[in-house]
Coordinates of C-alpha atoms in Angstrom, one line a residue:
F1 CA 79.6 21.2 75.2
Q2 CA 80.5 24.5 73.6
A3 CA 76.9 25.6 73.7
F4 CA 76.7 25.0 77.5
V5 CA 80.0 26.9 78.1
Y6 CA 79.0 29.7 75.8
F7 CA 75.5 30.4 77.2
A8 CA 76.6 30.1 80.8
S9 CA 79.4 32.6 80.2
V10 CA 77.5 35.2 78.2
F11 CA 74.5 35.0 80.6
Q12 CA 76.8 36.8 83.1
A13 CA 77.6 39.4 80.5
M14 CA 74.1 40.8 81.1
S15 CA 75.1 41.7 84.6
C16 CA 78.0 43.7 83.2
G17 CA 75.6 45.8 81.1
I18 CA 73.4 46.2 84.1
H19 CA 76.1 47.5 86.4
Y20 CA 77.6 49.8 83.7
L21 CA 74.3 51.6 83.3
A22 CA 72.8 51.3 86.7
S23 CA 73.8 54.8 87.8
V24 CA 71.5 56.3 85.0
F25 CA 68.6 56.0 87.4
M26 CA 70.3 55.4 90.7
A27 CA 72.1 58.7 90.7
V28 CA 69.4 60.8 89.1
T29 CA 68.8 64.3 90.6
P30 CA 65.1 65.1 91.0
N31 CA 63.7 68.6 91.5
F32 CA 64.5 70.0 94.9
V33 CA 64.4 73.1 97.0
C34 CA 65.7 74.2 100.4
G35 CA 64.2 72.7 103.5
I36 CA 62.0 74.7 105.8
P37 CA 62.1 75.2 109.6
G38 CA 58.5 74.2 110.4
N39 CA 55.2 72.8 109.1
V40 CA 53.7 74.1 105.9
S41 CA 50.2 75.5 105.8
S42 CA 50.1 76.6 102.2
V43 CA 52.2 76.7 99.1
L44 CA 52.2 79.3 96.2
F45 CA 53.8 79.1 92.8
Y46 CA 52.8 82.0 90.6
N47 CA 49.0 82.0 90.6
S48 CA 48.7 78.3 91.8
S49 CA 48.1 77.7 95.4
E50 CA 48.3 74.3 97.1
S51 CA 48.2 72.9 100.6
S52 CA 51.4 70.8 100.3
L53 CA 54.6 71.0 98.4
E54 CA 54.1 67.7 96.7
D55 CA 51.2 69.1 94.7
I56 CA 53.4 71.9 93.2
W57 CA 56.2 69.8 91.7
T58 CA 54.3 69.2 88.4
L59 CA 54.0 73.0 87.9
W60 CA 57.7 73.8 88.7
T61 CA 59.4 73.6 85.3
S62 CA 62.3 75.9 85.8
T63 CA 64.9 75.7 88.5
E64 CA 65.4 79.5 88.2
N65 CA 61.9 80.0 89.7
Y66 CA 61.2 80.0 93.5
I67 CA 58.4 78.6 95.6
I68 CA 56.5 80.5 98.3
V69 CA 55.5 78.6 101.4
Q70 CA 53.7 79.8 104.5
L71 CA 54.3 78.1 107.8
E72 CA 51.8 77.4 110.5
N73 CA 53.4 80.1 112.6
G74 CA 52.7 82.6 109.9
E75 CA 56.2 83.0 108.5
I76 CA 56.6 83.3 104.7
W77 CA 59.6 81.8 103.0
E78 CA 60.9 81.9 99.4
L79 CA 62.5 78.6 98.6
N80 CA 65.2 78.3 95.9
Q81 CA 67.4 75.3 95.2
C82 CA 70.4 76.3 97.2
S83 CA 69.1 79.1 99.4
R84 CA 66.0 80.4 101.2
S85 CA 64.7 83.8 102.0
K86 CA 62.5 84.9 104.9
R87 CA 60.2 87.8 104.1
E88 CA 60.2 90.5 106.8
M89 CA 56.9 92.3 107.7
S90 CA 54.8 90.4 105.1
L91 CA 51.3 89.3 106.1
D92 CA 49.8 88.6 102.6
L93 CA 50.8 85.4 100.7
A94 CA 51.7 86.8 97.3
Y95 CA 54.3 85.6 94.7
E96 CA 55.8 89.1 94.1
Y97 CA 57.4 90.9 97.0
K98 CA 59.4 94.1 97.1
G99 CA 60.2 94.3 100.8
N100 CA 63.1 93.2 102.9
K101 CA 64.3 89.6 103.0
S102 CA 66.7 87.7 105.2
V103 CA 68.7 85.1 103.2
F104 CA 69.7 81.8 104.9
S105 CA 71.6 78.7 103.8
C106 CA 69.9 75.3 103.5
S107 CA 70.8 74.3 107.1
D108 CA 67.5 72.2 107.4
G109 CA 68.4 70.0 104.4
F110 CA 66.4 69.8 101.2
L111 CA 63.0 68.9 100.0
Y112 CA 62.9 66.5 96.9
D113 CA 60.3 65.7 94.3
D114 CA 59.6 62.0 94.9
T115 CA 56.9 61.6 92.3
K116 CA 59.2 59.6 90.0
W117 CA 61.9 58.3 92.4
K118 CA 61.2 57.6 96.1
S119 CA 64.9 57.6 96.8
T120 CA 68.2 58.0 95.0
V121 CA 71.8 58.3 96.1
V122 CA 71.5 62.1 95.5
T123 CA 68.5 62.4 97.9
Q124 CA 70.0 59.9 100.3
W125 CA 73.2 62.0 100.9
D126 CA 72.1 65.4 99.7
L127 CA 74.5 65.5 96.7
V128 CA 73.2 68.9 95.5
C129 CA 74.4 72.5 95.5
D130 CA 77.9 72.7 97.0
R131 CA 78.0 68.8 97.0
E132 CA 76.8 68.4 93.4
W133 CA 80.3 67.7 92.2
L134 CA 80.3 64.5 94.3
A135 CA 77.3 63.3 92.3
K136 CA 79.1 64.0 89.1
L137 CA 82.0 61.9 90.2
I138 CA 79.9 58.7 90.6
Q139 CA 80.1 57.6 86.9
P140 CA 83.7 58.8 86.3
T141 CA 85.0 56.8 89.3
F142 CA 83.1 53.8 88.1
M143 CA 84.6 54.1 84.6
L144 CA 88.1 54.5 86.2
G145 CA 87.5 51.1 87.9
V146 CA 86.4 49.7 84.6
L147 CA 89.6 50.9 83.0
I148 CA 91.9 49.5 85.7
G149 CA 90.0 46.2 85.9
A150 CA 90.3 45.6 82.2
V151 CA 94.1 45.7 82.4
I152 CA 94.6 43.9 85.7
F153 CA 92.3 41.0 85.1
G154 CA 93.4 40.6 81.5
D155 CA 97.0 40.1 82.7
I156 CA 96.0 37.9 85.6
A157 CA 94.0 35.7 83.2
D158 CA 97.1 35.1 81.0
R159 CA 99.1 34.2 84.1
L160 CA 96.7 32.2 86.2
G161 CA 94.1 31.0 83.7
R162 CA 90.8 32.1 82.4
R163 CA 88.7 29.9 84.7
R164 CA 90.0 31.3 88.0
V165 CA 89.4 34.9 86.9
I166 CA 85.9 34.0 85.8
W167 CA 85.2 32.4 89.2
F168 CA 86.5 35.3 91.1
T169 CA 85.0 38.2 89.1
S170 CA 81.5 36.6 88.8
A171 CA 81.3 35.9 92.5
S172 CA 82.6 39.4 93.3
Q173 CA 80.0 41.0 91.1
F174 CA 77.3 39.5 93.2
V175 CA 79.0 40.4 96.5
F176 CA 79.9 43.9 95.6
G177 CA 76.5 44.5 93.8
I178 CA 74.6 43.6 97.0
A179 CA 77.1 45.5 99.1
V180 CA 76.5 48.7 97.2
A181 CA 72.9 48.7 98.4
F182 CA 74.0 48.6 102.0
T183 CA 76.7 51.2 102.0
F184 CA 76.4 53.7 104.9
D185 CA 77.7 56.9 103.3
Y186 CA 78.8 58.4 99.9
Y187 CA 82.4 57.5 100.2
S188 CA 81.8 53.8 101.0
F189 CA 79.3 53.8 98.1
V190 CA 81.9 55.1 95.7
I191 CA 84.6 52.7 96.9
V192 CA 82.4 49.6 96.6
R193 CA 81.2 50.7 93.2
F194 CA 84.8 51.2 92.1
L195 CA 85.5 47.6 93.1
L196 CA 82.3 46.4 91.4
A197 CA 83.5 48.2 88.2
M198 CA 86.9 46.5 88.3
V199 CA 85.4 43.0 88.6
S200 CA 82.7 43.7 86.0
S201 CA 85.2 44.9 83.5
G202 CA 87.5 42.0 84.3
Y203 CA 84.8 39.5 83.7
L204 CA 83.7 41.0 80.4
V205 CA 87.3 41.1 79.1
V206 CA 88.1 37.5 80.1
A207 CA 84.7 36.2 79.0
F208 CA 85.4 37.3 75.4
V209 CA 88.7 35.5 75.4
Y210 CA 87.2 32.4 77.2
V211 CA 84.3 31.9 74.7
T212 CA 86.7 32.7 71.7
E213 CA 89.1 29.9 72.8
F214 CA 86.3 27.4 73.2
V215 CA 84.3 28.1 70.1
G216 CA 85.7 26.9 66.8
I217 CA 86.3 28.9 63.6
K218 CA 82.8 28.4 62.1
A219 CA 80.9 29.8 65.0
R220 CA 83.5 32.1 66.5
T221 CA 82.1 35.3 64.8
W222 CA 78.5 34.9 65.9
A223 CA 79.4 33.6 69.4
S224 CA 81.8 36.5 70.1
M225 CA 79.6 39.2 68.7
H226 CA 76.6 38.2 70.6
V227 CA 78.3 38.7 73.9
H228 CA 77.6 42.3 73.1
A229 CA 73.9 41.4 72.5
F230 CA 73.7 40.1 76.0
F231 CA 75.4 43.2 77.3
A232 CA 72.7 45.2 75.4
V233 CA 70.0 43.0 77.1
G234 CA 71.5 44.1 80.4
V235 CA 70.9 47.7 79.4
M236 CA 67.3 47.0 78.6
I237 CA 66.9 45.2 82.0
V238 CA 68.1 48.4 83.7
A239 CA 65.3 50.3 81.9
L240 CA 62.7 47.8 83.0
V241 CA 63.8 47.5 86.6
G242 CA 64.1 51.3 86.8
F243 CA 60.5 51.6 85.6
L244 CA 59.3 49.1 88.2
V245 CA 61.4 50.0 91.2
R246 CA 61.8 53.6 92.4
T247 CA 64.0 53.1 95.5
W248 CA 67.7 53.1 94.7
W249 CA 68.9 50.4 97.1
V250 CA 66.0 48.0 96.3
Y251 CA 66.7 48.8 92.6
Q252 CA 70.4 47.9 93.1
I253 CA 69.5 44.6 94.8
C254 CA 67.1 43.6 92.1
L255 CA 69.8 44.3 89.4
S256 CA 72.4 42.3 91.4
I257 CA 70.2 39.2 91.7
A258 CA 70.7 38.7 88.0
T259 CA 74.2 37.6 88.8
L260 CA 73.2 34.8 91.2
P261 CA 72.3 32.0 88.8
F262 CA 75.8 32.1 87.2
V263 CA 77.6 32.3 90.5
L264 CA 75.9 29.0 91.5
C265 CA 77.1 27.1 88.4
C266 CA 80.4 28.9 87.3
W267 CA 82.5 26.4 89.3
M268 CA 81.5 23.8 86.7
L269 CA 83.3 25.7 83.8
P270 CA 86.6 24.1 82.7
E271 CA 89.9 25.8 81.8
T272 CA 90.4 26.4 78.0
P273 CA 92.7 23.9 76.2
F274 CA 94.4 26.8 74.5
W275 CA 95.7 28.2 77.8
L276 CA 96.6 24.8 79.2
L277 CA 98.6 24.0 76.1
S278 CA 100.4 27.4 76.2
E279 CA 101.4 26.5 79.8
E280 CA 102.5 23.0 78.7
R281 CA 99.9 21.3 80.9
Y282 CA 99.1 18.6 78.3
E283 CA 97.5 16.2 80.7
D284 CA 95.0 18.7 81.9
A285 CA 94.3 19.8 78.3
Q286 CA 93.7 16.1 77.4
K287 CA 91.2 15.8 80.3
V288 CA 89.2 18.8 79.0
I289 CA 89.2 17.4 75.5
N290 CA 87.9 14.0 76.8
I291 CA 85.1 15.8 78.6
M292 CA 84.2 17.6 75.4
A293 CA 84.2 14.2 73.6
R294 CA 81.8 12.7 76.1
W295 CA 79.4 15.7 75.9
N296 CA 79.5 15.8 72.1
K297 CA 79.3 12.0 71.9
V298 CA 82.5 11.6 69.9
S299 CA 83.7 8.0 70.1
T300 CA 87.3 8.7 69.0
P301 CA 88.7 11.7 70.9
C302 CA 91.9 13.2 69.6
K303 CA 95.2 12.8 71.6
V304 CA 97.1 15.9 72.5
S305 CA 100.3 13.9 72.7
E306 CA 100.0 12.9 69.1
L307 CA 99.0 16.4 67.8
C308 CA 101.7 18.2 69.7
S309 CA 104.5 15.6 69.7
V310 CA 106.7 17.6 67.4
Q311 CA 105.9 20.8 69.2
Q312 CA 106.9 19.2 72.5
D313 CA 110.2 18.0 71.1
D314 CA 110.9 21.6 69.9
L315 CA 110.0 23.0 73.3
V316 CA 112.3 20.5 75.1
G317 CA 115.1 21.4 72.7
G318 CA 114.5 25.0 73.3
R319 CA 114.5 24.6 77.1
M320 CA 117.8 22.7 77.0
G321 CA 119.5 25.3 74.8
D322 CA 118.2 28.3 76.6
N323 CA 118.2 27.2 80.2
D324 CA 114.4 27.0 80.4
T325 CA 114.1 30.8 79.8
S326 CA 111.2 30.4 77.3
S327 CA 109.0 28.5 79.7
T328 CA 109.6 30.9 82.6
K329 CA 109.2 34.1 80.7
K330 CA 106.5 36.3 82.1
H331 CA 104.6 38.3 79.5
N332 CA 103.6 41.9 80.0
I333 CA 102.2 44.8 78.0
L334 CA 105.7 45.4 76.4
D335 CA 105.2 42.1 74.5
L336 CA 102.5 43.9 72.5
F337 CA 105.4 46.1 71.1
C338 CA 108.0 43.3 70.6
N339 CA 108.7 44.3 67.0
W340 CA 107.6 46.8 64.5
H341 CA 104.8 44.7 63.0
I342 CA 103.3 43.8 66.3
A343 CA 103.7 47.4 67.6
R344 CA 102.0 48.9 64.5
R345 CA 99.2 46.4 64.9
T346 CA 98.8 47.3 68.6
I347 CA 98.7 51.1 67.9
T348 CA 96.1 50.6 65.2
V349 CA 93.9 48.3 67.4
W350 CA 94.1 50.7 70.3
L351 CA 93.1 53.6 68.1
I352 CA 90.0 51.6 66.9
W353 CA 89.0 50.8 70.4
F354 CA 89.3 54.4 71.4
T355 CA 87.4 55.7 68.4
G356 CA 84.7 53.1 68.7
S357 CA 84.0 54.1 72.3
L358 CA 84.3 57.8 71.7
G359 CA 81.9 57.7 68.8
Y360 CA 79.5 55.3 70.5
Y361 CA 79.0 57.6 73.5
V362 CA 79.0 60.8 71.5
F363 CA 76.2 59.5 69.3
S364 CA 74.4 58.1 72.4
L365 CA 74.5 61.4 74.2
S366 CA 73.1 63.1 71.1
S367 CA 70.1 60.7 71.2
V368 CA 69.0 62.0 74.6
S369 CA 67.5 65.0 72.7
L370 CA 64.8 62.6 71.3
G371 CA 62.7 63.4 74.4
G372 CA 59.8 61.2 75.6
N373 CA 59.9 58.6 78.3
E374 CA 63.4 58.2 79.7
Y375 CA 62.8 54.5 80.5
L376 CA 61.6 53.8 77.0
N377 CA 64.5 55.8 75.5
L378 CA 67.1 53.7 77.5
F379 CA 65.3 50.5 76.5
L380 CA 65.5 51.5 72.8
I381 CA 69.2 52.6 73.1
G382 CA 69.9 49.0 74.2
A383 CA 67.6 47.5 71.6
V384 CA 69.1 49.4 68.7
E385 CA 72.4 47.6 69.3
L386 CA 71.0 44.2 68.5
P387 CA 70.5 44.6 64.7
C388 CA 74.0 46.2 64.3
Y389 CA 75.6 43.1 65.7
I390 CA 73.7 40.9 63.4
I391 CA 74.9 42.9 60.4
A392 CA 78.4 42.8 61.8
C393 CA 78.3 39.0 62.1
I394 CA 77.1 38.6 58.5
G395 CA 79.7 41.0 57.2
M396 CA 82.5 39.4 59.1
D397 CA 81.6 35.9 57.9
K398 CA 81.1 36.9 54.3
L399 CA 83.6 39.7 53.8
G400 CA 86.0 39.2 56.7
R401 CA 86.9 41.1 59.8
R402 CA 89.0 43.8 58.2
N403 CA 86.8 44.3 55.1
T404 CA 83.8 44.8 57.4
L405 CA 85.6 47.1 59.8
I406 CA 87.0 49.5 57.2
P407 CA 83.8 50.5 55.4
F408 CA 81.8 51.0 58.6
L409 CA 84.6 53.2 60.2
I410 CA 84.7 55.3 57.0
L411 CA 80.9 55.4 56.8
S412 CA 80.6 56.7 60.4
A413 CA 83.1 59.5 59.4
L414 CA 81.0 60.4 56.3
I415 CA 77.8 60.5 58.5
C416 CA 79.5 62.9 60.8
V417 CA 80.2 65.2 57.8
L418 CA 76.6 64.7 56.6
I419 CA 75.1 65.8 59.9
M420 CA 77.0 69.1 59.6
F421 CA 75.2 70.0 56.4
I422 CA 71.7 69.1 57.6
P423 CA 69.7 72.3 58.5
Q424 CA 69.1 72.5 62.3
D425 CA 65.3 72.7 61.8
F426 CA 65.2 69.3 60.1
N427 CA 65.0 67.4 63.4
T428 CA 63.8 64.2 62.0
F429 CA 66.7 63.9 59.5
I430 CA 69.2 64.8 62.2
I431 CA 67.9 62.1 64.5
L432 CA 68.0 59.5 61.7
A433 CA 71.5 60.5 60.8
N434 CA 72.7 60.3 64.4
M435 CA 71.1 56.8 64.8
A436 CA 72.8 55.8 61.5
G437 CA 76.1 57.0 62.9
K438 CA 75.6 55.1 66.1
F439 CA 74.7 52.0 64.1
S440 CA 77.8 52.2 61.9
I441 CA 80.2 52.9 64.8
G442 CA 78.4 50.2 66.8
V443 CA 79.4 47.6 64.2
A444 CA 83.0 48.6 64.4
F445 CA 82.8 48.8 68.2
G446 CA 81.4 45.3 68.4
L447 CA 83.7 43.4 66.1
I448 CA 86.9 44.8 67.5
Y449 CA 86.7 42.5 70.5
L450 CA 86.8 39.4 68.3
Y451 CA 89.3 40.9 65.9
T452 CA 91.7 41.8 68.7
A453 CA 91.4 38.3 70.1
E454 CA 92.3 36.8 66.7
L455 CA 95.2 39.1 66.0
Y456 CA 97.2 38.1 69.1
P457 CA 98.5 34.7 70.3
T458 CA 97.2 32.8 73.4
I459 CA 100.1 33.9 75.6
V460 CA 99.1 37.6 75.4
R461 CA 95.5 37.4 74.1
S462 CA 93.8 38.4 77.4
L463 CA 96.4 41.1 77.9
A464 CA 95.7 42.4 74.3
V465 CA 92.0 42.5 74.8
G466 CA 92.3 44.0 78.3
S467 CA 94.6 46.8 77.1
G468 CA 92.3 47.5 74.2
S469 CA 89.4 47.6 76.6
M470 CA 91.4 50.1 78.6
M471 CA 91.7 52.4 75.6
C472 CA 88.0 51.9 75.1
R473 CA 87.3 53.2 78.6
V474 CA 89.6 56.1 78.0
G475 CA 87.4 57.0 75.1
S476 CA 84.3 56.7 77.2
V477 CA 85.8 59.1 79.8
V478 CA 86.8 61.6 77.1
A479 CA 83.4 61.4 75.3
P480 CA 81.6 63.7 77.8
F481 CA 84.3 66.3 77.6
C482 CA 84.1 66.0 73.8
V483 CA 80.4 66.8 74.0
Y484 CA 81.1 69.9 76.1
L485 CA 83.0 71.3 73.1
R486 CA 79.6 72.1 71.6
S487 CA 79.9 75.4 73.4
V488 CA 82.9 76.2 71.2
W489 CA 81.3 75.0 68.0
I490 CA 78.1 72.9 67.7
F491 CA 79.7 70.4 65.3
M492 CA 83.0 70.1 67.1
P493 CA 82.2 66.7 68.7
L494 CA 81.2 65.3 65.3
L495 CA 84.2 66.7 63.6
L496 CA 86.5 65.0 66.2
V497 CA 84.7 61.6 65.9
G498 CA 84.8 61.9 62.1
I499 CA 88.5 62.6 62.0
M500 CA 89.3 59.7 64.4
A501 CA 87.0 57.3 62.5
L502 CA 88.6 58.2 59.1
L503 CA 92.1 57.8 60.5
S504 CA 91.2 54.4 62.1
G505 CA 89.6 53.2 58.8
I506 CA 92.8 54.0 56.8
L507 CA 95.1 52.4 59.3
T508 CA 93.0 49.3 59.5
I509 CA 94.0 48.5 55.8
M510 CA 97.4 47.5 57.1
L511 CA 96.0 44.9 59.5
P512 CA 96.0 41.2 58.5
E513 CA 92.7 39.3 57.8
T514 CA 91.9 36.6 60.3
L515 CA 88.7 35.1 58.8
G516 CA 89.0 31.3 58.7
K517 CA 92.4 31.2 60.2
P518 CA 93.3 29.2 63.4
L519 CA 94.1 31.1 66.6
T520 CA 97.9 31.6 67.0
N521 CA 99.7 30.4 70.1
T522 CA 103.0 32.3 70.0
L523 CA 104.2 35.8 69.2
V524 CA 106.1 34.2 66.3
E525 CA 103.0 32.9 64.7
A526 CA 101.2 36.2 65.3
T527 CA 104.0 38.1 63.5
E528 CA 104.0 35.6 60.6
M529 CA 100.3 36.2 60.2
G530 CA 101.3 39.7 59.3
R531 CA 103.7 38.2 56.7
S532 CA 106.8 39.1 58.6
K533 CA 109.8 36.8 59.1
K534 CA 111.0 38.5 62.3
S535 CA 110.5 36.7 65.6
C536 CA 109.6 38.3 69.0
S537 CA 111.6 35.8 71.0
G538 CA 113.1 33.3 68.6
K539 CA 113.0 30.6 71.3
T540 CA 109.9 28.6 70.5
S541 CA 109.3 27.1 67.1
P542 CA 105.7 27.7 66.0
A543 CA 105.9 25.3 63.1
H544 CA 103.4 22.8 64.5
S545 CA 101.5 24.6 67.3
G546 CA 99.1 26.4 65.0
V547 CA 98.3 23.1 63.2
A548 CA 97.8 21.2 66.4
L549 CA 95.6 23.9 67.9
E550 CA 93.6 24.1 64.7
K551 CA 93.0 20.3 64.9
I552 CA 91.8 20.6 68.5
E553 CA 89.6 23.5 67.5
M554 CA 88.1 21.5 64.7
F555 CA 87.6 18.5 67.0
G556 CA 85.7 20.7 69.5
Q557 CA 83.1 21.3 66.8
E558 CA 82.7 17.7 65.8
T559 CA 79.4 15.9 66.4
V560 CA 78.1 12.3 66.0
S561 CA 78.7 12.6 62.3
T562 CA 82.4 12.2 62.9
E563 CA 81.9 8.6 63.6
K564 CA 81.1 7.8 59.9

């Protein structure tokens, strides 16, 4: 049962990786020059003469150079990217010209190099020259949607349930993904992509919580970490589809179709027993457990009423003494700061999320200098993530979450320092060091999802992961600006990442270890996991909830062997 739920859920994570990276090829800016007011008879670029402009693109290597064209009416024009000049009193087609010119704007549009891409959103709506800033806003607005969606849907999942959010976000990914391909102008394109980013981020956040609450302690590490692996597969799919399809709207439709299989079967997914128990819906939780028992062929399913009998008595007593305030309390982001221990934990976790994202994208942007085929490069960027998640899983299972996170954060900081001392002409060593840095920060970036879900109780777990993901997106927005600091000092981005990674590694020492421990259900239990006696609410006794949920969790992993 858990295998079906898990693979169905993480299959959709591929579409999140797809939509996050789709703009890499969809919004590419090819070579271009000003359009011309007539038919071309000949084209000249330095000493090379061709009959059409398409034959000259392979020779045009610098945007600072211009192209000479002669029209059928005899006019000779110099074409630049954002302007064009008409030669006066010129009869000979020569590249160099000392005479008078009349400069004109690109009122006839632009001519684009379509040897690689037949159409992109840049060529569709002429997002070049004075409209270039609109093209540069495509990815930032998408990441803004990711940031907002992570918080909104994380909170909604805690209030309305994981299943409803998964239904809505997965169906919306397909609808908005297809709608992007049929947008009629730039502004509708950006708005629909913003909505697509919100639901994609919302699904990814809630999917982590969903699979974590269904998978038991023994398999939780590998199951949660390999959600990232499916995300990386989505990145590789972008590279493959981009190589095969060179028209942006067809490319977008092909990528969105990957969402369809899950949309057709997501309605079969049940709500998690953890959330149902946190909402005191014991009968519904029992139904889900009975379904799990039938799928897993367990003849003697456990009874929620027996496991939680003492807990229910405490809850009833608490409601009678507190006028039902505990059951009606709505949780928000302030609950992540309910006391000093939880607040310190939240600040540290947010810093790790931010550092992981910042370092991941800084190292990724550095890898662009590897050169070669851009499709292969993107494919390898996705593929290189797979082994780091395997290492992270092994480390988390053998050493623990905290004991794996600390050395890899510190290692990434040391690698940043190491790169500063490598001579600039040692390109191979610099590339290897950057890949090692990305690998180490990738391990930390990958396991923080699971670690965050285990550090917080059921009632605010989605909110915790969602707010952490928000800090992650802040890091991804800051990363490009961090790279721009290379103009100040070439090693400034690495210095900032190294400082943040070292600080995060030191603060992680104060976090509790969660390896082998059951998921907590209340803020009281989460505080006690940090060895604190203070309570966040003091209204709900956690004495038995953790034990009961642990038994349910263990039951979920039982097989036929339990009948012995």
